[in-house]
Coordinates of C-alpha atoms and ligand atoms in Angstrom, one line a residue:
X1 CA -36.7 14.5 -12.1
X2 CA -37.8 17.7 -10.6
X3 CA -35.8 20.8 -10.1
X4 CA -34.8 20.3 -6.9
X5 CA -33.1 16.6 -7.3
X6 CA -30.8 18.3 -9.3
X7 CA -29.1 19.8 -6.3
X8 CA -25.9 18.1 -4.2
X9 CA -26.1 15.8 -2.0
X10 CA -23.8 15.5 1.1
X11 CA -22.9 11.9 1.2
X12 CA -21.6 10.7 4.8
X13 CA -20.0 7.8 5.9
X14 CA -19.0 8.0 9.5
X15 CA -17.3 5.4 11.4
X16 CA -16.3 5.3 15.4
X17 CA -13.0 7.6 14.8
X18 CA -13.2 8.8 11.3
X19 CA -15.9 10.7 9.1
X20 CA -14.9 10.7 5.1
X21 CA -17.9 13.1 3.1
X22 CA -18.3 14.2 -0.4
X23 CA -20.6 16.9 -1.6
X24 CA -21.4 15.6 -5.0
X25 CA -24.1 15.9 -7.2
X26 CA -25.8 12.6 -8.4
X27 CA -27.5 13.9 -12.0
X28 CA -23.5 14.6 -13.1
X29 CA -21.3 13.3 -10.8
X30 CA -19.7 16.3 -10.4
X31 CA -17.8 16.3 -7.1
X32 CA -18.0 19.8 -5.5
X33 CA -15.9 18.9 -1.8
X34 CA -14.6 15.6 -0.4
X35 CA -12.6 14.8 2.7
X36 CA -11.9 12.9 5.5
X37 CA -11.9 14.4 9.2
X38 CA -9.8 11.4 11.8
X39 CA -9.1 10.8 15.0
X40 CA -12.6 11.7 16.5
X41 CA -12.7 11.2 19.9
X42 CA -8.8 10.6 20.5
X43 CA -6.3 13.3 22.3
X44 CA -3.9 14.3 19.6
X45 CA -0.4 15.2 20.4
X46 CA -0.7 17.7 18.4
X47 CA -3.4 20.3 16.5
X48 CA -6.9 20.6 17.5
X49 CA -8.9 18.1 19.0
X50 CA -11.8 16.5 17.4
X51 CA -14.1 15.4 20.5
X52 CA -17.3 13.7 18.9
X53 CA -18.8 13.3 15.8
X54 CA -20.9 16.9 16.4
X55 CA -17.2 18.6 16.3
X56 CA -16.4 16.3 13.3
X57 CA -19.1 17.7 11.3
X58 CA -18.0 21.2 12.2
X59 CA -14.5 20.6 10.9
X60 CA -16.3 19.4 7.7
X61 CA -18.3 22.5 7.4
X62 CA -15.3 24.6 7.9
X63 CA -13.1 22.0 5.2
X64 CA -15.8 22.8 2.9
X65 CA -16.0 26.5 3.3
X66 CA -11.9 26.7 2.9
X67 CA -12.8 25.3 -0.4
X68 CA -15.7 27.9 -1.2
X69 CA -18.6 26.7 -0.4
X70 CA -21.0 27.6 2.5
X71 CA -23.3 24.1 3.3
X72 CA -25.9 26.0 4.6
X73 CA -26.1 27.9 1.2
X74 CA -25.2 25.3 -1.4
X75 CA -28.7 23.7 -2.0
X76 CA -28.0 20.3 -0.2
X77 CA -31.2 17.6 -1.3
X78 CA -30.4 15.4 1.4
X79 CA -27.8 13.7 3.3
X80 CA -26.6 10.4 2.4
X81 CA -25.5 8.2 5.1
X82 CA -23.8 5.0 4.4
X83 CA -25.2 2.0 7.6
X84 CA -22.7 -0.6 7.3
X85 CA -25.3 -3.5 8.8
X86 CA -28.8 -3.2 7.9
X87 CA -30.3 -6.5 9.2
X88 CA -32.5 -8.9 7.7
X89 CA -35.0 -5.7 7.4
X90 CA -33.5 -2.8 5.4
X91 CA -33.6 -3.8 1.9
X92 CA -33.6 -0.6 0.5
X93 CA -32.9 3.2 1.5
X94 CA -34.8 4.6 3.9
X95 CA -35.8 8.0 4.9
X96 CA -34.2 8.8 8.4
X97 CA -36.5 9.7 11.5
X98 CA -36.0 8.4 15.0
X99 CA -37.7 5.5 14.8
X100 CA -35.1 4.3 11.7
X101 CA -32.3 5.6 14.1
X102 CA -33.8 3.6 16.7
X103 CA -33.9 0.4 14.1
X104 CA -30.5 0.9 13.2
X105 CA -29.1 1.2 16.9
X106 CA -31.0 -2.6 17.4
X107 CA -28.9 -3.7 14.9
X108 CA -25.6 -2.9 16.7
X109 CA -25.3 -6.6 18.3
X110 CA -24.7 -7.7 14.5
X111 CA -22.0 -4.3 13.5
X112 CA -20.8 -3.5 17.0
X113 CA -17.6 -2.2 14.9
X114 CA -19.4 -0.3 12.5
X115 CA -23.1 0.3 13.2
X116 CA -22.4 2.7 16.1
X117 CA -19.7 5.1 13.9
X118 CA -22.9 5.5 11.7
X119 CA -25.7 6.1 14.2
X120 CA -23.1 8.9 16.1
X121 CA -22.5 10.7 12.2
X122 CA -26.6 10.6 12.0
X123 CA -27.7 11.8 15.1
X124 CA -24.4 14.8 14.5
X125 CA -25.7 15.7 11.0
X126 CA -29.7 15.5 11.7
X127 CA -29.1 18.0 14.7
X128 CA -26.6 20.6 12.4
X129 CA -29.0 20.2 9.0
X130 CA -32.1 19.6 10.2
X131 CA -34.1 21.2 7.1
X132 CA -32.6 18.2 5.0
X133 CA -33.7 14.8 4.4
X134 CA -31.9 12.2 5.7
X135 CA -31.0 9.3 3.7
X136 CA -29.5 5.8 5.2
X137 CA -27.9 3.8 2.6
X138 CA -27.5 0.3 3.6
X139 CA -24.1 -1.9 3.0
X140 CA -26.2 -4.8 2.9
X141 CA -29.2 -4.2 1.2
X142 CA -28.1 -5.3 -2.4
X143 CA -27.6 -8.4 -1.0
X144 CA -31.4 -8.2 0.7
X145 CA -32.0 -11.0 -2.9
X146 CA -29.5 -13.4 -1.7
X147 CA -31.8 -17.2 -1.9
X148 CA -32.4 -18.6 1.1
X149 CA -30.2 -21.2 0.5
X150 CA -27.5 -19.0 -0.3
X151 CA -27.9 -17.0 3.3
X152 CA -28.6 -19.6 5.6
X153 CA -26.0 -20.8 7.8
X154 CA -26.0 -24.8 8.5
X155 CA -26.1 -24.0 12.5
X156 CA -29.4 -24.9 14.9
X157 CA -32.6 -23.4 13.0
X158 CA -33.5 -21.8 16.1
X159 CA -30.7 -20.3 17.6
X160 CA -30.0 -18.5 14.4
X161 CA -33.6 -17.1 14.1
X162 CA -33.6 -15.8 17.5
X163 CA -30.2 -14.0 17.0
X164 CA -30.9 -13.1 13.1
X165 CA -27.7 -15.5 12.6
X166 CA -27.5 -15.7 8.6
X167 CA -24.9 -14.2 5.7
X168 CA -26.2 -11.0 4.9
X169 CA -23.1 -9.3 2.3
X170 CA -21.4 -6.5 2.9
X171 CA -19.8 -3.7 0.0
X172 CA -23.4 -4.0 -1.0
X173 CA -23.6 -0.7 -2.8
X174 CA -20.4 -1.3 -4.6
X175 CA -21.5 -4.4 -6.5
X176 CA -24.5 -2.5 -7.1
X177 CA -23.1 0.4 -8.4
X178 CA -20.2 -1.9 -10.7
X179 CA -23.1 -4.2 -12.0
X180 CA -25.0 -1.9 -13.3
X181 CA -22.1 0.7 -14.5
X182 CA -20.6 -2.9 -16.5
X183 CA -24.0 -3.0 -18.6
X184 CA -24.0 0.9 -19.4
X185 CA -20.6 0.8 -20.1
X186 CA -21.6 -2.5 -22.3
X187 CA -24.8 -0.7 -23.5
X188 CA -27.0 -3.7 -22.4
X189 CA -29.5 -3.9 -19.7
X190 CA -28.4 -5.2 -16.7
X191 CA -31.6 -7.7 -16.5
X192 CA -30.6 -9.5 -19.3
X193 CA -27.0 -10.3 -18.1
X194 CA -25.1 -12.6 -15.6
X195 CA -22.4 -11.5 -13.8
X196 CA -19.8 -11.7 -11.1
X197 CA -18.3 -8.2 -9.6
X198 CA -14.7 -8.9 -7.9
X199 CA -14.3 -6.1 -5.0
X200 CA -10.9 -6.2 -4.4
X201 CA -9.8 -3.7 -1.7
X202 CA -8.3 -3.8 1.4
X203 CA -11.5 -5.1 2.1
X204 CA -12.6 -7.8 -0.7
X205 CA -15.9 -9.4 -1.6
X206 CA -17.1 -11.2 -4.7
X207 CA -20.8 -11.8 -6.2
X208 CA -22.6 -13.2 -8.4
X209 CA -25.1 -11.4 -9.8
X210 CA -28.6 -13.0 -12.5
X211 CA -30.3 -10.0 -14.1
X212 CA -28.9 -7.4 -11.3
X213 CA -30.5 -9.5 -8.8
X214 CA -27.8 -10.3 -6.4
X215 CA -27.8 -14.0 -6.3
X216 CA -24.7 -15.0 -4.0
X217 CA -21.8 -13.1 -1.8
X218 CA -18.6 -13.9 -0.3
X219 CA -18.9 -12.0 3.2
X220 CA -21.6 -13.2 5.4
X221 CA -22.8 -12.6 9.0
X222 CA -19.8 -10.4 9.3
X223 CA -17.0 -8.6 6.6
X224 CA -14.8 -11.2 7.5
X225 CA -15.9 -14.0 5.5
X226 CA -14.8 -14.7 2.1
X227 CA -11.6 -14.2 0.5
X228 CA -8.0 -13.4 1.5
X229 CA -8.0 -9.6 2.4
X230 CA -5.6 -7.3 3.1
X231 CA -5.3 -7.9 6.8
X232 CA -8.6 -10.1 7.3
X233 CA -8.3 -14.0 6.7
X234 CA -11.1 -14.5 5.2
X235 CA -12.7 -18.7 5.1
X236 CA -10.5 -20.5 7.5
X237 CA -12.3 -23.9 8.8
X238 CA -14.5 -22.5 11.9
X239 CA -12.4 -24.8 14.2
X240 CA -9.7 -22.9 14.1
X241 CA -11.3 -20.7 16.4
X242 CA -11.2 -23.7 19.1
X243 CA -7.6 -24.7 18.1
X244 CA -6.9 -21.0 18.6
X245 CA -8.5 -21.1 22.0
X246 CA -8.3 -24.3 23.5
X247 CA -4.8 -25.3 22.5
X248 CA -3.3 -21.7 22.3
X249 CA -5.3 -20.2 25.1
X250 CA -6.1 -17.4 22.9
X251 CA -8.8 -15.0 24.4
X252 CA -11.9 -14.1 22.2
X253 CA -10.3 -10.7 21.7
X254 CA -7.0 -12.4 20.3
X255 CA -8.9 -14.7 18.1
X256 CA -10.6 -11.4 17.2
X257 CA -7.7 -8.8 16.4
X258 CA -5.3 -12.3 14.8
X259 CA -8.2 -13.3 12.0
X260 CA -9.4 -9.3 11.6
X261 CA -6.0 -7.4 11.7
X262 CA -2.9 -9.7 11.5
X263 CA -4.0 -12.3 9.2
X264 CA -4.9 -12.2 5.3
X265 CA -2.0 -10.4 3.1
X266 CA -0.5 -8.7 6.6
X267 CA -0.3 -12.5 8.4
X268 CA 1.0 -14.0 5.2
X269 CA 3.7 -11.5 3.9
X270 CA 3.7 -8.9 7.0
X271 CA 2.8 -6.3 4.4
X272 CA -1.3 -5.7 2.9
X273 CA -0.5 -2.9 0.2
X274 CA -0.1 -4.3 -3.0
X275 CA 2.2 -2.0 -4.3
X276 CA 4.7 -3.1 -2.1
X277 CA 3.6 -6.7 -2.2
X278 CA 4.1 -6.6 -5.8
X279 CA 7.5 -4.8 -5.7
X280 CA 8.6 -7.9 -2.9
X281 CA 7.9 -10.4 -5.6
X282 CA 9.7 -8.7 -8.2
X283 CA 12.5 -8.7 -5.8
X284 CA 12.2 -12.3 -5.6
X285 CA 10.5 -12.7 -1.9
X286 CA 9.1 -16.3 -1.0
X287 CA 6.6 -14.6 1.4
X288 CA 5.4 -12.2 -0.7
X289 CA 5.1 -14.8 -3.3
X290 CA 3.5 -17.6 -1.2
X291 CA 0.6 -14.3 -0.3
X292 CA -0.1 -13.5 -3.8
X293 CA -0.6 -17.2 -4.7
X294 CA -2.9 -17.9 -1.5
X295 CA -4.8 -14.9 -2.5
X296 CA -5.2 -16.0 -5.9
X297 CA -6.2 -19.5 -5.1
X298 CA -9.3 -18.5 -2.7
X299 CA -9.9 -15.8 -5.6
X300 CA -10.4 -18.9 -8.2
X301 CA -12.5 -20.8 -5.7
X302 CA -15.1 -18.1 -5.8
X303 CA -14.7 -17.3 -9.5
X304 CA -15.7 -21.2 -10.1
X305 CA -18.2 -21.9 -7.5
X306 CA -19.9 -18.5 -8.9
X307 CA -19.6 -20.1 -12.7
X308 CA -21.6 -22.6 -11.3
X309 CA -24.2 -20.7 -9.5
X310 CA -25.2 -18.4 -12.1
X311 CA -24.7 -21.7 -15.1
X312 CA -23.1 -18.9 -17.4
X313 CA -21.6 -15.8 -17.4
X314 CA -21.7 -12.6 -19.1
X315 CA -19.6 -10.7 -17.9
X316 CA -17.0 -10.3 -15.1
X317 CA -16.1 -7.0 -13.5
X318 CA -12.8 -6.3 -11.2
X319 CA -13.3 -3.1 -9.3
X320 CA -11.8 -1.1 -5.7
X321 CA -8.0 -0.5 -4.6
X322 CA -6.5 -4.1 -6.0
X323 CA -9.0 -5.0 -9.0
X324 CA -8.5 -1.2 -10.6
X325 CA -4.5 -1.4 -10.3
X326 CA -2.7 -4.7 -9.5
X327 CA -2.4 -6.3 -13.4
X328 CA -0.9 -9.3 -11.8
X329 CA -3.9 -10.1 -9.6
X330 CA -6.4 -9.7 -12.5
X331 CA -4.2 -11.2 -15.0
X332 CA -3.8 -15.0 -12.5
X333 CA -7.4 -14.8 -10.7
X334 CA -8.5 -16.1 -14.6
X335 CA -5.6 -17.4 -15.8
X336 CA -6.3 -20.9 -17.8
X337 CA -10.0 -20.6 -17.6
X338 CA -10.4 -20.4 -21.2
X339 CA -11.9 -24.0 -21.6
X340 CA -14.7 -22.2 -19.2
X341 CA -15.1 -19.0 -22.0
X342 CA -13.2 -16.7 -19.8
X343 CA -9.7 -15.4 -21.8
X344 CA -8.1 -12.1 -20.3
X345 CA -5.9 -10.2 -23.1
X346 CA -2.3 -9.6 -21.9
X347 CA -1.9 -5.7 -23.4
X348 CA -5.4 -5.0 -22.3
X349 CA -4.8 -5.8 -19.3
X350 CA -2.3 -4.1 -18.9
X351 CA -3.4 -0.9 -19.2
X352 CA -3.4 1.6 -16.8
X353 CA -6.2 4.3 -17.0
X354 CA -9.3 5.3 -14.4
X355 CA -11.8 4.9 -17.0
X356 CA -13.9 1.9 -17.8
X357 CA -12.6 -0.7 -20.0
X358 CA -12.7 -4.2 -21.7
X359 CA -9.7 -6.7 -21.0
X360 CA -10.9 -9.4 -22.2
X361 CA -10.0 -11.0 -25.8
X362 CA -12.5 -9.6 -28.7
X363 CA -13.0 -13.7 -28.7
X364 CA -13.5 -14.6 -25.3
X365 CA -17.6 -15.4 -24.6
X366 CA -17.1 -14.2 -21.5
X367 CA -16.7 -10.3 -21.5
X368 CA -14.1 -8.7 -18.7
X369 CA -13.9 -4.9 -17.3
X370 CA -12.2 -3.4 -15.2
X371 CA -15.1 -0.9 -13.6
X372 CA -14.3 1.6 -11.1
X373 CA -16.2 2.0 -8.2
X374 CA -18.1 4.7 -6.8
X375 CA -19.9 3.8 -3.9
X376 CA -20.4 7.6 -3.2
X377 CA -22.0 8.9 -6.2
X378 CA -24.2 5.4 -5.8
X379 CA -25.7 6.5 -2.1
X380 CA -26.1 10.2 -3.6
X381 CA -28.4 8.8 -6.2
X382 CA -29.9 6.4 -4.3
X383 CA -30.9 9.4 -1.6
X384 CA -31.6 11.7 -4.6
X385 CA -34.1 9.2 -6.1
X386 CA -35.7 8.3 -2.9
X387 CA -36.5 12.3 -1.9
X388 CA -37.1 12.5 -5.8
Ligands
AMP1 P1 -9.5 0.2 -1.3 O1 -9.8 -0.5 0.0 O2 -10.4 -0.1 -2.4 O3 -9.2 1.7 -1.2 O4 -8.1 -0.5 -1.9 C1 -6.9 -0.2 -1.2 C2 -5.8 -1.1 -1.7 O5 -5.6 -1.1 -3.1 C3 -4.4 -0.8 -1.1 O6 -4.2 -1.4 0.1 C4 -3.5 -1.4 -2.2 O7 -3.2 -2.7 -1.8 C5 -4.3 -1.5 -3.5 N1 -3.7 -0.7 -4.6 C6 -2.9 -1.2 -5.5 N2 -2.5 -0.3 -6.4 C7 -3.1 0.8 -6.0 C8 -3.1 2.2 -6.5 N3 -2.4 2.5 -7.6 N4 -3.8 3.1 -5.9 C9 -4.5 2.8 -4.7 N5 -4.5 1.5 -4.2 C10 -3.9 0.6 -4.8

């Protein structure tokens, strides 16, 4: 690595209202600023106004220099931006010109939630450092591997090419970053090890993963896939969007805003922290209860139909908001699957700490962590190794 990779990187990840950054630097990990600027492009009732994403990176700037450090002078590598959709084309980081910005824009009809945030915090960030390189980082490109099998949908072959209609994966860089942190931590190589990564956020995904080859995902054409999330439904049968609309006269944006906002942990318990949901159920509350055990159910679904996908398994790794906190969760998504090689100790498990660890029995074939993720510190490397 030469001299100059050993800088920071400025690791972005702007969506439509909110910009959250980090200045890190990838050889250590050593986190010099981080921060979140909101409410870009809304009227506040009160304080300053953040009109576009060009003011949002001015607030940054001026976050960062009330911590000590002037951008301009602090060495920056490159900039890291995270793309939520990358299409059936990025597989791997890029380096940003116009014609990538232009690439990413065409993608929009696939991330019209997300994909436009991104492009808006690139085109701000190019303009105010324009000495930098500019490094997307795509959300989808782990899962770039997935078999053809695995990503295609069973809709008309046609209509799906034309519209680029398949599962692409999202929390890509996570299950990266987890996979390959699990066999450090482990002190084996990550090609000679099979393994499932449970993201469990607010968001949640699950893969399976054959010698850090992503080999299957739980989110598809869209994050919404999957499992029960925190206010997302994840799988429901794809009629329900026609029960939803032609018995209940639900509009597409109802459909849209019930299965994305008010349904998964929110629609089943009216609450999607866990915290709280697990406090409810100590308290004895059915709906809180009935949540927990719906989540854990779709939770086992995966866990099994990945056993079977990858033939054995290695390892298992729980990581983001849920999988790094809520014992419960980890303790019943492998409850009883012992006969499969897959035993969970009790104290272990119990555990709290924000390091890397083992829960598993010293017996169990089937090793179990509990990894933290970092997806920032993963796009920093990623753009410090493609500049490199
Ligand atoms: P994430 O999307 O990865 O930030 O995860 C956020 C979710 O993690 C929250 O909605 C909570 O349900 C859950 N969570 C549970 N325990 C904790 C904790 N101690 N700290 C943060 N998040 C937690």
């Amino acid at each position: 690595m030469n001299a100059q990779a050993n800088g920071p990187v400025l690791v972005i990840n702007a969506g439509s209202s909110s910009l959250k950054y980090q200045l890190l630097v990838p050889g250590t990990g050593e986190v010099w600023a981080k921060g979140i600027v909101e409410r870009i492009g809304e009227t506040p009732e009160q304080g300053e106004a953040v009109a576009d994403h060009g003011a949002a990176i001015q607030v940054m700037r001026r976050q960062i220099a009330d911590a000590g450090i002037v951008l301009e002078d602090a060495g920056i590598v490159a900039v890291g931006h995270r793309v939520v959709h990358g299409g059936p084309d990025f597989s791997d980081p890029v380096l940003i010109d116009d014609a990538v910005v232009a690439a990413i824009e065409d993608l929009v009809p696939l991330a019209p939630l997300h994909n436009p945030g991104a492009i808006a915090g690139i085109r701000a960030a190019r303009t105010r450092f324009a000495d930098v390189p500019h490094v997307a980082v795509f959300d989808t490109a782990f899962f770039a591997t997935l078999p053809t099998a695995a990503r295609t949908y069973a809709i008309p072959r046609e209509l799906a090419e034309r519209h680029r209609i398949r599962r692409y994966g999202f929390h890509g860089t996570s299950h990266r970053y987890v996979s390959r942190a699990a066999a450090d931590f482990l002190g084996r190589d990550v090609g000679s090890l099979n393994q499932i990564v449970l993201h469990l956020g607010n968001g949640a995904s699950i893969s399976a993963i054959r010698g850090g080859v992503a080999v299957d995902t739980s989110m598809g054409l869209t994050p919404l896939e999957g499992l029960v999330m925190g206010t997302r439904s994840g799988d429901v049968d794809p009629g329900l969007h026609l029960f939803f609309h032609y018995q209940l006269g639900m509009s597409v944006e109802q459909i849209d805003t019930t299965l994305n906002k008010l349904s998964g942990m929110k629609g089943l318990c009216g609450e999607n922290d866990f915290r709280q949901i697990e406090a409810r159920m100590d308290a004895g509350d059915e709906h809180a209860a009935l949540a927990f055990d719906v989540y854990i159910h779709r939770l086992k679904h995966y866990v099994g139909s990945y056993l079977a996908v990858l033939g054995s398994v290695d390892v298992i790794s729980f990581t983001a908001g849920v999988g790094e906190n809520t014992v419960p969760v980890r303790a019943a998504a492998l409850a009883g699957l012992e006969g499969l090689g897959i035993a969970v100790d009790a104290e272990r498990n119990a555990v709290r700490s924000k390091e890397a660890r083992v829960i598993s029995t010293d017996d169990s074939p089937t090793t179990v962590l509990v990894v933290p993720t970092n997806e920032e510190l993963d796009i920093a490397r990623q753009a410090a190794a493609l500049i490199a």
